[in-house]
Amino acid sequence: DTGVSQDPRHKITKRGQNVTFRCDPISEHNRLYWYRQTLGQGPEFLTYFQNEAQLEKSRLLSDRFSAERPKGSFSTLEIQRTEQGDSAMYLCASSLTGGDTEAFFGQGTRLTVV
Amino acid sequence: GENVEQHPSTLSVQEGDSAVIKCTYSDSASNYFPWYKQELGKRPQLIIDIRSNVGEKKDQRIAVTLNKTAKHFSLHITETQPEDSAVYFCAVVSAAGNKLTFGGGTRVLVKP
């Protein structure tokens, strides 16, 4: 499969726990994005990487969220001390260098905080 | 930052009729305008895109028009079919931002 893959597909966690999600982009894509989507809304930008460099992080993103892309390939998104408001679909996307190129999305990780 | 407004939020059409979705944006430097389709429980997928140096683009039953002066662009679906039922998102990439900013989505229902 040469598409964007995300793991896990579903995660249920108790409030206060930490969770980590993984994204494997399309192999030749330099750019990797994380988005969050809640029911009935459009994807909301969280952060993006150009190779291993994190170039932008949303001002809406609390300090409990951190993302890495250590070798410029896969990326992880960690949420510490989860809250019920963190419940959402977390989408990863990748593209070739340049914002005006098609972004390919993964299937997403659905997080439920109970 | 970029602000993208999308209308309508829901759209119900009879099979065979046309559907039109409109988006406005705030950053005049924006230069790339893709449209994504998201079926229930699935990932968003690009269906058509347009760049700022083009006013209109067509691909079979779908077309996109761009008015840079007015800062709005529209998706047109002709001869709608039941499989067109989905949520459609417009998005904008500004020259400075290098990221997609999405509209709120339009839920399209095509009634047979």
Tab-separated table of C-alpha atoms in Angstrom:
chain	number	residue	atom	x	y	z
A	1	ASP	CA	0.000	0.000	0.000
A	2	THR	CA	1.577	3.252	-1.097
A	3	GLY	CA	-0.925	5.557	0.590
A	4	VAL	CA	-0.737	7.396	3.908
A	5	SER	CA	-1.266	5.034	6.811
A	6	GLN	CA	-2.155	5.845	10.398
A	7	ASP	CA	-2.066	3.725	13.499
A	8	PRO	CA	-4.126	3.003	15.485
A	9	ARG	CA	-7.438	3.494	13.725
A	10	HIS	CA	-9.304	3.824	16.984
A	11	LYS	CA	-8.193	4.703	20.497
A	12	ILE	CA	-10.276	4.878	23.641
A	13	THR	CA	-8.511	6.322	26.653
A	14	LYS	CA	-9.354	7.563	30.091
A	15	ARG	CA	-9.122	11.253	30.860
A	16	GLY	CA	-5.666	12.169	32.051
A	17	GLN	CA	-3.848	9.442	30.152
A	18	ASN	CA	-1.269	10.067	27.436
A	19	VAL	CA	-1.780	8.814	23.900
A	20	THR	CA	0.486	8.618	20.869
A	21	PHE	CA	-0.504	8.254	17.246
A	22	ARG	CA	1.668	7.324	14.297
A	23	CYS	CA	1.557	8.419	10.680
A	24	ASP	CA	3.494	6.910	7.790
A	25	PRO	CA	3.371	9.251	4.789
A	26	ILE	CA	3.820	8.404	1.130
A	27	SER	CA	7.520	7.634	0.897
A	28	GLU	CA	8.654	10.366	-1.485
A	29	HIS	CA	6.638	13.120	0.209
A	30	ASN	CA	8.649	15.745	2.077
A	31	ARG	CA	5.743	17.456	3.717
A	32	LEU	CA	3.590	15.977	6.478
A	33	TYR	CA	0.556	17.570	8.126
A	34	TRP	CA	-1.564	16.811	11.159
A	35	TYR	CA	-5.203	17.883	11.276
A	36	ARG	CA	-8.013	17.384	13.755
A	37	GLN	CA	-11.604	16.883	12.661
A	38	THR	CA	-14.696	16.898	14.865
A	39	LEU	CA	-18.115	15.762	13.740
A	40	GLY	CA	-19.664	18.045	11.173
A	41	GLN	CA	-16.592	20.267	10.858
A	42	GLY	CA	-13.789	20.689	8.385
A	43	PRO	CA	-10.294	19.490	9.247
A	44	GLU	CA	-8.509	21.931	11.540
A	45	PHE	CA	-4.779	22.463	11.049
A	46	LEU	CA	-2.524	21.399	13.933
A	47	THR	CA	1.034	21.346	12.626
A	48	TYR	CA	3.224	20.485	9.671
A	49	PHE	CA	6.725	19.274	8.869
A	50	GLN	CA	9.052	19.791	5.978
A	51	ASN	CA	11.257	16.712	6.189
A	52	GLU	CA	12.203	16.556	9.896
A	53	ALA	CA	11.677	20.261	10.594
A	54	GLN	CA	8.453	21.328	12.251
A	55	LEU	CA	7.709	24.570	10.412
A	56	GLU	CA	4.403	25.648	11.863
A	57	LYS	CA	2.213	24.859	14.819
A	58	SER	CA	-1.316	26.140	15.265
A	59	ARG	CA	-1.767	28.770	17.941
A	60	LEU	CA	-4.813	26.783	19.001
A	61	LEU	CA	-2.650	23.819	19.908
A	62	SER	CA	-2.133	23.507	23.616
A	63	ASP	CA	1.201	22.584	25.171
A	64	ARG	CA	-0.205	19.120	25.829
A	65	PHE	CA	0.203	18.345	22.141
A	66	SER	CA	3.575	17.537	20.642
A	67	ALA	CA	4.574	16.123	17.290
A	68	GLU	CA	7.819	14.741	15.938
A	69	ARG	CA	9.198	13.532	12.655
A	70	PRO	CA	12.676	12.474	13.723
A	71	LYS	CA	14.066	11.096	10.475
A	72	GLY	CA	11.852	12.905	8.039
A	73	SER	CA	9.775	9.803	7.408
A	74	PHE	CA	7.063	8.725	9.862
A	75	SER	CA	5.625	11.128	12.413
A	76	THR	CA	4.108	10.791	15.857
A	77	LEU	CA	1.542	12.990	17.581
A	78	GLU	CA	1.380	12.772	21.348
A	79	ILE	CA	-1.351	14.162	23.548
A	80	GLN	CA	-0.543	14.352	27.231
A	81	ARG	CA	-3.123	14.436	30.040
A	82	THR	CA	-6.007	13.906	27.645
A	83	GLU	CA	-9.259	15.782	28.162
A	84	GLN	CA	-12.741	14.978	26.882
A	85	GLY	CA	-12.460	17.891	24.464
A	86	ASP	CA	-9.601	16.093	22.739
A	87	SER	CA	-12.043	13.516	21.394
A	88	ALA	CA	-11.877	13.836	17.610
A	89	MET	CA	-10.557	12.277	14.432
A	90	TYR	CA	-6.857	12.987	13.974
A	91	LEU	CA	-5.897	13.063	10.318
A	92	CYS	CA	-2.446	12.936	8.838
A	93	ALA	CA	-1.691	14.057	5.291
A	94	SER	CA	1.406	14.216	3.150
A	95	SER	CA	2.412	16.013	-0.025
A	96	LEU	CA	5.379	16.772	-2.179
A	97	THR	CA	7.227	19.955	-1.327
A	98	GLY	CA	5.115	23.032	-1.839
A	99	GLY	CA	1.730	23.953	-0.480
A	100	ASP	CA	0.123	23.937	-3.901
A	101	THR	CA	0.436	20.225	-4.421
A	102	GLU	CA	-2.150	17.582	-3.654
A	103	ALA	CA	-2.293	16.509	-0.039
A	104	PHE	CA	-3.099	12.834	0.480
A	105	PHE	CA	-4.885	11.942	3.681
A	106	GLY	CA	-4.676	8.894	5.847
A	107	GLN	CA	-7.724	7.103	7.254
A	108	GLY	CA	-7.311	8.913	10.539
A	109	THR	CA	-7.174	7.899	14.186
A	110	ARG	CA	-10.428	8.302	16.057
A	111	LEU	CA	-9.749	9.247	19.664
A	112	THR	CA	-12.397	8.907	22.339
A	113	VAL	CA	-11.590	10.231	25.793
A	114	VAL	CA	-13.881	8.862	28.506
B	1	GLY	CA	-4.669	33.911	9.409
B	2	GLU	CA	-6.712	32.648	6.500
B	3	ASN	CA	-10.476	32.427	6.971
B	4	VAL	CA	-12.576	30.218	4.681
B	5	GLU	CA	-16.372	30.344	4.641
B	6	GLN	CA	-18.374	27.642	2.857
B	7	HIS	CA	-22.063	27.660	1.898
B	8	PRO	CA	-24.468	25.988	2.090
B	9	SER	CA	-23.828	23.619	4.971
B	10	THR	CA	-26.324	21.119	3.567
B	11	LEU	CA	-27.617	20.637	0.044
B	12	SER	CA	-30.300	18.253	-1.127
B	13	VAL	CA	-30.800	17.746	-4.862
B	14	GLN	CA	-32.714	15.393	-7.107
B	15	GLU	CA	-30.671	12.928	-9.102
B	16	GLY	CA	-29.741	14.512	-12.406
B	17	ASP	CA	-29.889	18.079	-11.131
B	18	SER	CA	-26.862	20.312	-10.553
B	19	ALA	CA	-25.253	21.186	-7.241
B	20	VAL	CA	-23.265	24.330	-6.510
B	21	ILE	CA	-21.138	24.984	-3.430
B	22	LYS	CA	-19.498	28.335	-2.774
B	23	CYS	CA	-16.497	29.361	-0.718
B	24	THR	CA	-14.999	32.713	0.171
B	25	TYR	CA	-11.540	33.348	1.559
B	26	SER	CA	-9.778	36.236	3.196
B	27	ASP	CA	-6.128	36.176	2.107
B	28	SER	CA	-5.685	37.744	-1.326
B	29	ALA	CA	-2.268	36.034	-1.605
B	30	SER	CA	-3.888	32.604	-1.648
B	31	ASN	CA	-2.883	30.694	-4.741
B	32	TYR	CA	-4.212	27.137	-4.591
B	33	PHE	CA	-7.820	26.038	-4.142
B	34	PRO	CA	-8.557	22.301	-3.866
B	35	TRP	CA	-11.874	20.586	-3.247
B	36	TYR	CA	-12.087	17.399	-1.205
B	37	LYS	CA	-14.853	14.809	-0.987
B	38	GLN	CA	-15.299	12.834	2.203
B	39	GLU	CA	-17.644	9.878	2.329
B	40	LEU	CA	-18.927	8.671	5.658
B	41	GLY	CA	-16.141	7.111	7.700
B	42	LYS	CA	-13.538	7.631	4.996
B	43	ARG	CA	-10.607	9.932	4.382
B	44	PRO	CA	-10.933	13.221	2.472
B	45	GLN	CA	-9.959	12.773	-1.168
B	46	LEU	CA	-9.101	15.433	-3.715
B	47	ILE	CA	-11.628	15.687	-6.519
B	48	ILE	CA	-10.503	18.826	-8.309
B	49	ASP	CA	-8.228	21.800	-7.749
B	50	ILE	CA	-7.512	25.159	-9.332
B	51	ARG	CA	-4.591	27.549	-9.178
B	52	SER	CA	-4.728	31.313	-9.041
B	53	ASN	CA	-3.668	31.823	-12.644
B	54	VAL	CA	-6.732	29.939	-13.927
B	55	GLY	CA	-10.369	31.051	-13.839
B	56	GLU	CA	-12.113	27.768	-14.489
B	57	LYS	CA	-11.309	24.074	-14.619
B	58	LYS	CA	-13.509	21.149	-15.586
B	59	ASP	CA	-13.216	17.404	-15.138
B	60	GLN	CA	-16.145	15.425	-16.501
B	61	ARG	CA	-19.165	16.293	-14.334
B	62	ILE	CA	-17.346	18.559	-11.916
B	63	ALA	CA	-16.006	22.057	-12.446
B	64	VAL	CA	-14.488	24.763	-10.313
B	65	THR	CA	-14.568	28.497	-10.959
B	66	LEU	CA	-12.352	31.084	-9.278
B	67	ASN	CA	-12.887	34.812	-8.931
B	68	LYS	CA	-9.694	36.208	-7.417
B	69	THR	CA	-10.953	39.780	-7.333
B	70	ALA	CA	-13.955	38.822	-5.245
B	71	LYS	CA	-12.003	36.123	-3.367
B	72	HIS	CA	-14.485	33.361	-3.958
B	73	PHE	CA	-14.564	30.043	-5.753
B	74	SER	CA	-17.268	27.511	-6.450
B	75	LEU	CA	-17.700	23.812	-7.113
B	76	HIS	CA	-20.249	22.753	-9.695
B	77	ILE	CA	-21.483	19.178	-10.019
B	78	THR	CA	-23.725	18.458	-12.992
B	79	GLU	CA	-25.988	15.461	-13.597
B	80	THR	CA	-25.723	14.437	-9.966
B	81	GLN	CA	-25.802	10.750	-9.088
B	82	PRO	CA	-26.459	8.997	-5.760
B	83	GLU	CA	-22.735	8.261	-5.408
B	84	ASP	CA	-22.114	12.021	-5.293
B	85	SER	CA	-23.700	12.030	-1.824
B	86	ALA	CA	-20.923	12.980	0.592
B	87	VAL	CA	-19.443	15.922	2.468
B	88	TYR	CA	-17.476	18.320	0.293
B	89	PHE	CA	-14.795	20.622	1.654
B	90	CYS	CA	-13.182	23.563	-0.033
B	91	ALA	CA	-9.682	24.486	1.022
B	92	VAL	CA	-7.245	27.301	0.453
B	93	VAL	CA	-3.475	27.507	0.504
B	94	SER	CA	-1.919	30.933	0.810
B	95	ALA	CA	1.481	31.721	-0.648
B	96	ALA	CA	2.757	32.472	2.836
B	97	GLY	CA	0.941	29.766	4.785
B	98	ASN	CA	1.883	26.641	2.866
B	99	LYS	CA	-0.891	24.724	4.584
B	100	LEU	CA	-4.505	23.879	3.779
B	101	THR	CA	-7.215	25.871	5.529
B	102	PHE	CA	-10.579	24.158	5.147
B	103	GLY	CA	-14.108	25.422	4.938
B	104	GLY	CA	-16.736	23.992	7.233
B	105	GLY	CA	-18.039	21.500	4.694
B	106	THR	CA	-21.231	20.938	2.707
B	107	ARG	CA	-23.239	17.769	3.162
B	108	VAL	CA	-24.694	16.879	-0.237
B	109	LEU	CA	-27.566	14.425	-0.501
B	110	VAL	CA	-28.607	13.262	-3.947
B	111	LYS	CA	-32.121	11.839	-3.872
B	112	PRO	CA	-32.905	9.136	-6.412
